[in-house]
Amino acid sequence: GAGVSQSPSNKVTEKGKDVELRCDPISGHTALYWYRQSLGQGLEFLIYFQGNSAPDKSGLPSDRFSAERTGGSVSTLTIQRTQQEDSAVYLCASSLAASGRGQETQYFGPGTRLLVL
Amino acid sequence: KQEVTQIPAALSVPEGENLVLNCSFTDSAIYNLQWFRQDPGKGLTSLLLIQSSQREQTSGRLNASLDKSSGRSTLYIAASQPGDSATYLCAVVGRNYQLIWGAGTKLIIKP
C-alpha cells in the first residue's frame, strides 16, 4: 500500500479482555516499530522488529504485552488482560531498515485508539 | 539516559510570521534527529530528518538545524500559514534505533 495502515482504528474493550492490534507496514520496509501515546503524555517506544525478529523489547511495559511479526510484513501487538492504564493511541511505524545506521526515516500509521473500560 | 526537551510547549502567532521551534537533547551520541508534525486524529508525518553528520535540512518553507555538540536543534518555519497549525515533535534516534521523543510544541497560526 501507499502508507502504513493500522487496524482497528478504534477499539473499546472491557478490563481483563485481550486485544490484538494490527500493523501493515509499507511494502519493502524491513523495520517496524510500535509506540504508544497516552493522554497528556509523550510518545513511548514499545518494540521494534528487523525482519521478523525483535532485537529490542525493552519498551514493553509488562509481560501482558507481546508482539510478533510474520513474513517480514504484518505485525500484531497483543495486550492480554487489559487494564485501564493501557488506554492510549498505539502507533506503528516502518522504515526501509534499521540498518545499523539508524538513518532511515520512520513513516507512521494513523494509530489505533484503545479505550479500556 | 537520553532526554529530549521542546520549548515552547505552545505557541500562537499571526499568519505570515516566521517562527522557530526549539529542541534540546542531553546525549550528543545520536544517529539522527527527526521533526514530525501531529494533527489531531491523524498519524504522525515526518517533516525533516537530519543525519548526525549534517547541520541542516530544508524542505519548502521548513528548515531544520542540528548542533550536536550543544545538543540543540531548531525548526524554522517561514511565512507561517493556518495550515501549519499542529503539534510539532522532535525525536532523536539513539541506541537500538528507537526514537526518543520530546513532548512537542503545539503551534497555532491565527488567520
PDB file of C-alpha atoms in Angstrom:
ATOM      1  CA  GLY A   1       0.000   0.000   0.000  1.00  0.00           C
ATOM      2  CA  ALA A   2       0.905   3.644  -0.154  1.00  0.00           C
ATOM      3  CA  GLY A   3       1.429   4.038   3.564  1.00  0.00           C
ATOM      4  CA  VAL A   4       1.415   2.299   6.911  1.00  0.00           C
ATOM      5  CA  SER A   5      -2.044   1.054   7.837  1.00  0.00           C
ATOM      6  CA  GLN A   6      -3.337   0.022  11.218  1.00  0.00           C
ATOM      7  CA  SER A   7      -6.468  -1.724  12.340  1.00  0.00           C
ATOM      8  CA  PRO A   8      -8.769  -1.286  14.032  1.00  0.00           C
ATOM      9  CA  SER A   9      -8.773   2.497  14.105  1.00  0.00           C
ATOM     10  CA  ASN A  10     -10.697   2.430  17.372  1.00  0.00           C
ATOM     11  CA  LYS A  11     -11.138  -0.308  19.949  1.00  0.00           C
ATOM     12  CA  VAL A  12     -13.207  -0.251  23.098  1.00  0.00           C
ATOM     13  CA  THR A  13     -12.805  -3.199  25.406  1.00  0.00           C
ATOM     14  CA  GLU A  14     -13.586  -4.241  28.933  1.00  0.00           C
ATOM     15  CA  LYS A  15     -10.953  -4.530  31.573  1.00  0.00           C
ATOM     16  CA  GLY A  16      -9.474  -8.018  31.619  1.00  0.00           C
ATOM     17  CA  LYS A  17     -10.105  -8.813  27.973  1.00  0.00           C
ATOM     18  CA  ASP A  18      -7.332  -9.448  25.419  1.00  0.00           C
ATOM     19  CA  VAL A  19      -6.895  -7.219  22.386  1.00  0.00           C
ATOM     20  CA  GLU A  20      -4.937  -7.527  19.165  1.00  0.00           C
ATOM     21  CA  LEU A  21      -3.739  -4.551  17.191  1.00  0.00           C
ATOM     22  CA  ARG A  22      -2.540  -4.932  13.641  1.00  0.00           C
ATOM     23  CA  CYS A  23       0.001  -3.028  11.595  1.00  0.00           C
ATOM     24  CA  ASP A  24       0.647  -3.278   7.860  1.00  0.00           C
ATOM     25  CA  PRO A  25       3.940  -1.593   7.029  1.00  0.00           C
ATOM     26  CA  ILE A  26       4.912  -0.002   3.753  1.00  0.00           C
ATOM     27  CA  SER A  27       5.795  -2.695   1.250  1.00  0.00           C
ATOM     28  CA  GLY A  28       9.529  -3.374   1.265  1.00  0.00           C
ATOM     29  CA  HIS A  29      10.150  -1.845   4.678  1.00  0.00           C
ATOM     30  CA  THR A  30      12.084  -4.300   6.803  1.00  0.00           C
ATOM     31  CA  ALA A  31      11.985  -2.395  10.083  1.00  0.00           C
ATOM     32  CA  LEU A  32       8.773  -1.960  12.043  1.00  0.00           C
ATOM     33  CA  TYR A  33       8.209  -0.072  15.292  1.00  0.00           C
ATOM     34  CA  TRP A  34       5.431   0.146  17.860  1.00  0.00           C
ATOM     35  CA  TYR A  35       4.862   3.209  20.041  1.00  0.00           C
ATOM     36  CA  ARG A  36       2.067   4.382  22.253  1.00  0.00           C
ATOM     37  CA  GLN A  37       0.852   7.792  23.253  1.00  0.00           C
ATOM     38  CA  SER A  38      -1.133   8.047  26.431  1.00  0.00           C
ATOM     39  CA  LEU A  39      -3.402  11.012  27.075  1.00  0.00           C
ATOM     40  CA  GLY A  40      -1.360  14.036  28.012  1.00  0.00           C
ATOM     41  CA  GLN A  41       1.922  12.210  27.672  1.00  0.00           C
ATOM     42  CA  GLY A  42       4.597  11.949  25.037  1.00  0.00           C
ATOM     43  CA  LEU A  43       5.250   9.101  22.669  1.00  0.00           C
ATOM     44  CA  GLU A  44       6.679   5.975  24.241  1.00  0.00           C
ATOM     45  CA  PHE A  45       8.712   3.362  22.388  1.00  0.00           C
ATOM     46  CA  LEU A  46       7.458  -0.204  22.847  1.00  0.00           C
ATOM     47  CA  ILE A  47       9.282  -2.567  20.488  1.00  0.00           C
ATOM     48  CA  TYR A  48      10.927  -2.753  17.098  1.00  0.00           C
ATOM     49  CA  PHE A  49      11.392  -5.503  14.539  1.00  0.00           C
ATOM     50  CA  GLN A  50      14.113  -6.009  11.995  1.00  0.00           C
ATOM     51  CA  GLY A  51      12.582  -8.558   9.693  1.00  0.00           C
ATOM     52  CA  ASN A  52      10.729 -10.992  11.922  1.00  0.00           C
ATOM     53  CA  SER A  53      12.987 -10.653  14.919  1.00  0.00           C
ATOM     54  CA  ALA A  54      12.712  -8.139  17.727  1.00  0.00           C
ATOM     55  CA  PRO A  55      16.184  -7.088  18.885  1.00  0.00           C
ATOM     56  CA  ASP A  56      14.781  -4.657  21.402  1.00  0.00           C
ATOM     57  CA  LYS A  57      11.782  -5.436  23.580  1.00  0.00           C
ATOM     58  CA  SER A  58      12.858  -3.138  26.359  1.00  0.00           C
ATOM     59  CA  GLY A  59       9.943  -0.767  25.964  1.00  0.00           C
ATOM     60  CA  LEU A  60       7.168  -3.275  26.567  1.00  0.00           C
ATOM     61  CA  PRO A  61       5.579  -2.082  29.824  1.00  0.00           C
ATOM     62  CA  SER A  62       4.734  -5.508  31.217  1.00  0.00           C
ATOM     63  CA  ASP A  63       4.559  -9.188  30.323  1.00  0.00           C
ATOM     64  CA  ARG A  64       0.939  -8.671  29.318  1.00  0.00           C
ATOM     65  CA  PHE A  65       2.273  -7.035  26.164  1.00  0.00           C
ATOM     66  CA  SER A  66       3.659  -9.083  23.303  1.00  0.00           C
ATOM     67  CA  ALA A  67       4.229  -8.549  19.614  1.00  0.00           C
ATOM     68  CA  GLU A  68       5.040 -10.665  16.642  1.00  0.00           C
ATOM     69  CA  ARG A  69       5.785 -10.163  13.018  1.00  0.00           C
ATOM     70  CA  THR A  70       5.400 -12.785  10.348  1.00  0.00           C
ATOM     71  CA  GLY A  71       6.686 -12.921   6.815  1.00  0.00           C
ATOM     72  CA  GLY A  72       8.621  -9.727   7.401  1.00  0.00           C
ATOM     73  CA  SER A  73       5.425  -7.785   6.909  1.00  0.00           C
ATOM     74  CA  VAL A  74       2.343  -7.597   9.118  1.00  0.00           C
ATOM     75  CA  SER A  75       2.810  -7.199  12.846  1.00  0.00           C
ATOM     76  CA  THR A  76       0.372  -7.709  15.687  1.00  0.00           C
ATOM     77  CA  LEU A  77       0.621  -6.200  19.135  1.00  0.00           C
ATOM     78  CA  THR A  78      -1.293  -8.206  21.721  1.00  0.00           C
ATOM     79  CA  ILE A  79      -2.308  -6.931  25.113  1.00  0.00           C
ATOM     80  CA  GLN A  80      -3.569  -9.587  27.498  1.00  0.00           C
ATOM     81  CA  ARG A  81      -5.838  -8.911  30.471  1.00  0.00           C
ATOM     82  CA  THR A  82      -6.164  -5.255  29.559  1.00  0.00           C
ATOM     83  CA  GLN A  83      -6.091  -2.627  32.272  1.00  0.00           C
ATOM     84  CA  GLN A  84      -7.466   0.897  32.216  1.00  0.00           C
ATOM     85  CA  GLU A  85      -3.954   2.321  32.137  1.00  0.00           C
ATOM     86  CA  ASP A  86      -3.465   0.577  28.780  1.00  0.00           C
ATOM     87  CA  SER A  87      -5.827   3.124  27.208  1.00  0.00           C
ATOM     88  CA  ALA A  88      -3.793   5.052  24.660  1.00  0.00           C
ATOM     89  CA  VAL A  89      -3.191   5.543  20.976  1.00  0.00           C
ATOM     90  CA  TYR A  90      -0.932   2.802  19.665  1.00  0.00           C
ATOM     91  CA  LEU A  91       1.169   3.889  16.724  1.00  0.00           C
ATOM     92  CA  CYS A  92       3.056   1.746  14.272  1.00  0.00           C
ATOM     93  CA  ALA A  93       5.859   2.942  12.023  1.00  0.00           C
ATOM     94  CA  SER A  94       8.041   1.352   9.387  1.00  0.00           C
ATOM     95  CA  SER A  95      11.308   2.217   7.728  1.00  0.00           C
ATOM     96  CA  LEU A  96      13.365   0.738   4.938  1.00  0.00           C
ATOM     97  CA  ALA A  97      15.702  -0.702   7.536  1.00  0.00           C
ATOM     98  CA  ALA A  98      17.093  -0.012  10.950  1.00  0.00           C
ATOM     99  CA  SER A  99      20.263  -0.895   9.068  1.00  0.00           C
ATOM    100  CA  GLY A 100      22.752  -0.342  11.822  1.00  0.00           C
ATOM    101  CA  ARG A 101      22.987   3.285  10.778  1.00  0.00           C
ATOM    102  CA  GLY A 102      19.697   4.302  12.291  1.00  0.00           C
ATOM    103  CA  GLN A 103      19.348   6.771   9.485  1.00  0.00           C
ATOM    104  CA  GLU A 104      16.099   5.740   7.955  1.00  0.00           C
ATOM    105  CA  THR A 105      13.011   7.872   8.149  1.00  0.00           C
ATOM    106  CA  GLN A 106      10.168   6.262  10.042  1.00  0.00           C
ATOM    107  CA  TYR A 107       6.727   6.533   8.473  1.00  0.00           C
ATOM    108  CA  PHE A 108       3.791   6.349  10.819  1.00  0.00           C
ATOM    109  CA  GLY A 109       0.358   4.853  10.550  1.00  0.00           C
ATOM    110  CA  PRO A 110      -2.758   6.647  11.796  1.00  0.00           C
ATOM    111  CA  GLY A 111      -2.793   4.710  15.052  1.00  0.00           C
ATOM    112  CA  THR A 112      -5.279   2.585  16.946  1.00  0.00           C
ATOM    113  CA  ARG A 113      -7.140   4.366  19.717  1.00  0.00           C
ATOM    114  CA  LEU A 114      -7.664   1.876  22.552  1.00  0.00           C
ATOM    115  CA  LEU A 115     -10.086   2.531  25.379  1.00  0.00           C
ATOM    116  CA  VAL A 116     -10.274   0.085  28.249  1.00  0.00           C
ATOM    117  CA  LEU A 117     -13.397   0.495  30.347  1.00  0.00           C
TER     118      LEU A 117
ATOM    119  CA  LYS B   1      19.683   8.366  29.610  1.00  0.00           C
ATOM    120  CA  GLN B   2      18.685  10.478  26.645  1.00  0.00           C
ATOM    121  CA  GLU B   3      16.145  13.198  27.352  1.00  0.00           C
ATOM    122  CA  VAL B   4      14.562  15.431  24.737  1.00  0.00           C
ATOM    123  CA  THR B   5      13.032  18.777  25.626  1.00  0.00           C
ATOM    124  CA  GLN B   6      10.991  21.075  23.429  1.00  0.00           C
ATOM    125  CA  ILE B   7      10.408  24.736  24.068  1.00  0.00           C
ATOM    126  CA  PRO B   8       7.929  26.358  23.986  1.00  0.00           C
ATOM    127  CA  ALA B   9       5.163  23.904  24.839  1.00  0.00           C
ATOM    128  CA  ALA B  10       2.699  26.062  22.946  1.00  0.00           C
ATOM    129  CA  LEU B  11       2.963  28.952  20.540  1.00  0.00           C
ATOM    130  CA  SER B  12       0.360  31.154  18.880  1.00  0.00           C
ATOM    131  CA  VAL B  13       1.370  33.602  16.162  1.00  0.00           C
ATOM    132  CA  PRO B  14      -0.374  35.578  13.412  1.00  0.00           C
ATOM    133  CA  GLU B  15      -0.331  34.245   9.894  1.00  0.00           C
ATOM    134  CA  GLY B  16       2.676  35.264   7.849  1.00  0.00           C
ATOM    135  CA  GLU B  17       5.197  35.382  10.660  1.00  0.00           C
ATOM    136  CA  ASN B  18       8.429  33.450  10.660  1.00  0.00           C
ATOM    137  CA  LEU B  19       8.919  31.302  13.742  1.00  0.00           C
ATOM    138  CA  VAL B  20      11.397  28.998  15.439  1.00  0.00           C
ATOM    139  CA  LEU B  21      10.726  25.868  17.455  1.00  0.00           C
ATOM    140  CA  ASN B  22      13.437  24.584  19.748  1.00  0.00           C
ATOM    141  CA  CYS B  23      14.544  21.086  20.679  1.00  0.00           C
ATOM    142  CA  SER B  24      17.355  20.084  23.013  1.00  0.00           C
ATOM    143  CA  PHE B  25      18.769  16.688  23.909  1.00  0.00           C
ATOM    144  CA  THR B  26      21.100  15.596  26.676  1.00  0.00           C
ATOM    145  CA  ASP B  27      23.211  12.933  24.941  1.00  0.00           C
ATOM    146  CA  SER B  28      25.021  14.072  21.819  1.00  0.00           C
ATOM    147  CA  ALA B  29      25.673  10.470  20.700  1.00  0.00           C
ATOM    148  CA  ILE B  30      22.760  10.343  18.287  1.00  0.00           C
ATOM    149  CA  TYR B  31      22.369   8.805  14.857  1.00  0.00           C
ATOM    150  CA  ASN B  32      19.929  11.369  13.587  1.00  0.00           C
ATOM    151  CA  LEU B  33      17.221  13.801  14.620  1.00  0.00           C
ATOM    152  CA  GLN B  34      13.769  13.979  13.113  1.00  0.00           C
ATOM    153  CA  TRP B  35      10.994  16.540  13.178  1.00  0.00           C
ATOM    154  CA  PHE B  36       7.380  15.409  12.871  1.00  0.00           C
ATOM    155  CA  ARG B  37       4.016  17.038  12.890  1.00  0.00           C
ATOM    156  CA  GLN B  38       0.970  15.537  14.515  1.00  0.00           C
ATOM    157  CA  ASP B  39      -2.504  16.591  13.507  1.00  0.00           C
ATOM    158  CA  PRO B  40      -5.488  15.772  15.739  1.00  0.00           C
ATOM    159  CA  GLY B  41      -6.951  12.404  14.889  1.00  0.00           C
ATOM    160  CA  LYS B  42      -4.245  11.648  12.367  1.00  0.00           C
ATOM    161  CA  GLY B  43      -0.951   9.847  12.361  1.00  0.00           C
ATOM    162  CA  LEU B  44       2.455  11.409  12.516  1.00  0.00           C
ATOM    163  CA  THR B  45       4.002  12.976   9.445  1.00  0.00           C
ATOM    164  CA  SER B  46       7.747  13.086   9.085  1.00  0.00           C
ATOM    165  CA  LEU B  47       8.930  16.564   8.120  1.00  0.00           C
ATOM    166  CA  LEU B  48      12.704  16.507   8.126  1.00  0.00           C
ATOM    167  CA  LEU B  49      15.462  14.098   9.053  1.00  0.00           C
ATOM    168  CA  ILE B  50      18.925  15.423   9.837  1.00  0.00           C
ATOM    169  CA  GLN B  51      21.660  12.832   9.927  1.00  0.00           C
ATOM    170  CA  SER B  52      24.290  13.127  12.621  1.00  0.00           C
ATOM    171  CA  SER B  53      26.871  14.294  10.080  1.00  0.00           C
ATOM    172  CA  GLN B  54      24.657  17.088   8.762  1.00  0.00           C
ATOM    173  CA  ARG B  55      23.983  20.548  10.125  1.00  0.00           C
ATOM    174  CA  GLU B  56      20.709  21.362   8.429  1.00  0.00           C
ATOM    175  CA  GLN B  57      17.954  20.187   6.128  1.00  0.00           C
ATOM    176  CA  THR B  58      15.416  22.178   4.160  1.00  0.00           C
ATOM    177  CA  SER B  59      12.037  21.303   2.741  1.00  0.00           C
ATOM    178  CA  GLY B  60       9.928  24.087   1.294  1.00  0.00           C
ATOM    179  CA  ARG B  61       9.242  26.637   3.999  1.00  0.00           C
ATOM    180  CA  LEU B  62      10.836  24.448   6.654  1.00  0.00           C
ATOM    181  CA  ASN B  63      14.449  24.473   7.712  1.00  0.00           C
ATOM    182  CA  ALA B  64      15.852  22.343  10.493  1.00  0.00           C
ATOM    183  CA  SER B  65      19.291  22.758  12.000  1.00  0.00           C
ATOM    184  CA  LEU B  66      21.339  20.465  14.190  1.00  0.00           C
ATOM    185  CA  ASP B  67      24.160  21.305  16.570  1.00  0.00           C
ATOM    186  CA  LYS B  68      25.204  18.004  18.112  1.00  0.00           C
ATOM    187  CA  SER B  69      27.877  19.447  20.339  1.00  0.00           C
ATOM    188  CA  SER B  70      25.437  21.705  22.114  1.00  0.00           C
ATOM    189  CA  GLY B  71      22.569  19.219  21.944  1.00  0.00           C
ATOM    190  CA  ARG B  72      20.234  21.536  20.074  1.00  0.00           C
ATOM    191  CA  SER B  73      18.022  21.576  17.023  1.00  0.00           C
ATOM    192  CA  THR B  74      15.729  24.249  15.697  1.00  0.00           C
ATOM    193  CA  LEU B  75      12.851  24.059  13.258  1.00  0.00           C
ATOM    194  CA  TYR B  76      12.351  27.292  11.346  1.00  0.00           C
ATOM    195  CA  ILE B  77       9.014  27.863   9.630  1.00  0.00           C
ATOM    196  CA  ALA B  78       8.906  30.723   7.154  1.00  0.00           C
ATOM    197  CA  ALA B  79       5.789  32.686   6.251  1.00  0.00           C
ATOM    198  CA  SER B  80       3.524  30.668   8.511  1.00  0.00           C
ATOM    199  CA  GLN B  81       0.056  29.649   7.323  1.00  0.00           C
ATOM    200  CA  PRO B  82      -3.061  28.478   9.206  1.00  0.00           C
ATOM    201  CA  GLY B  83      -2.462  25.012   7.750  1.00  0.00           C
ATOM    202  CA  ASP B  84       0.774  24.849   9.697  1.00  0.00           C
ATOM    203  CA  SER B  85      -1.233  24.598  12.912  1.00  0.00           C
ATOM    204  CA  ALA B  86      -0.340  21.278  14.512  1.00  0.00           C
ATOM    205  CA  THR B  87       1.819  19.777  17.227  1.00  0.00           C
ATOM    206  CA  TYR B  88       5.458  19.582  16.208  1.00  0.00           C
ATOM    207  CA  LEU B  89       7.525  16.785  17.667  1.00  0.00           C
ATOM    208  CA  CYS B  90      11.269  16.421  17.786  1.00  0.00           C
ATOM    209  CA  ALA B  91      12.823  12.976  18.181  1.00  0.00           C
ATOM    210  CA  VAL B  92      16.363  11.664  18.250  1.00  0.00           C
ATOM    211  CA  VAL B  93      17.448   8.207  17.189  1.00  0.00           C
ATOM    212  CA  GLY B  94      19.592   6.673  19.851  1.00  0.00           C
ATOM    213  CA  ARG B  95      20.660   3.189  20.770  1.00  0.00           C
ATOM    214  CA  ASN B  96      18.723   0.341  19.183  1.00  0.00           C
ATOM    215  CA  TYR B  97      17.359   2.778  16.635  1.00  0.00           C
ATOM    216  CA  GLN B  98      14.409   3.791  18.730  1.00  0.00           C
ATOM    217  CA  LEU B  99      13.152   7.317  18.638  1.00  0.00           C
ATOM    218  CA  ILE B 100      13.341   9.280  21.868  1.00  0.00           C
ATOM    219  CA  TRP B 101      10.639  11.909  21.793  1.00  0.00           C
ATOM    220  CA  GLY B 102      10.161  15.416  23.026  1.00  0.00           C
ATOM    221  CA  ALA B 103       6.784  16.399  24.421  1.00  0.00           C
ATOM    222  CA  GLY B 104       6.035  18.583  21.413  1.00  0.00           C
ATOM    223  CA  THR B 105       5.185  22.198  20.675  1.00  0.00           C
ATOM    224  CA  LYS B 106       1.551  22.963  19.948  1.00  0.00           C
ATOM    225  CA  LEU B 107       1.507  25.604  17.243  1.00  0.00           C
ATOM    226  CA  ILE B 108      -1.495  27.742  16.366  1.00  0.00           C
ATOM    227  CA  ILE B 109      -1.352  30.086  13.398  1.00  0.00           C
ATOM    228  CA  LYS B 110      -4.052  32.721  13.590  1.00  0.00           C
ATOM    229  CA  PRO B 111      -5.574  33.858  10.280  1.00  0.00           C
TER     230      PRO B 111
END
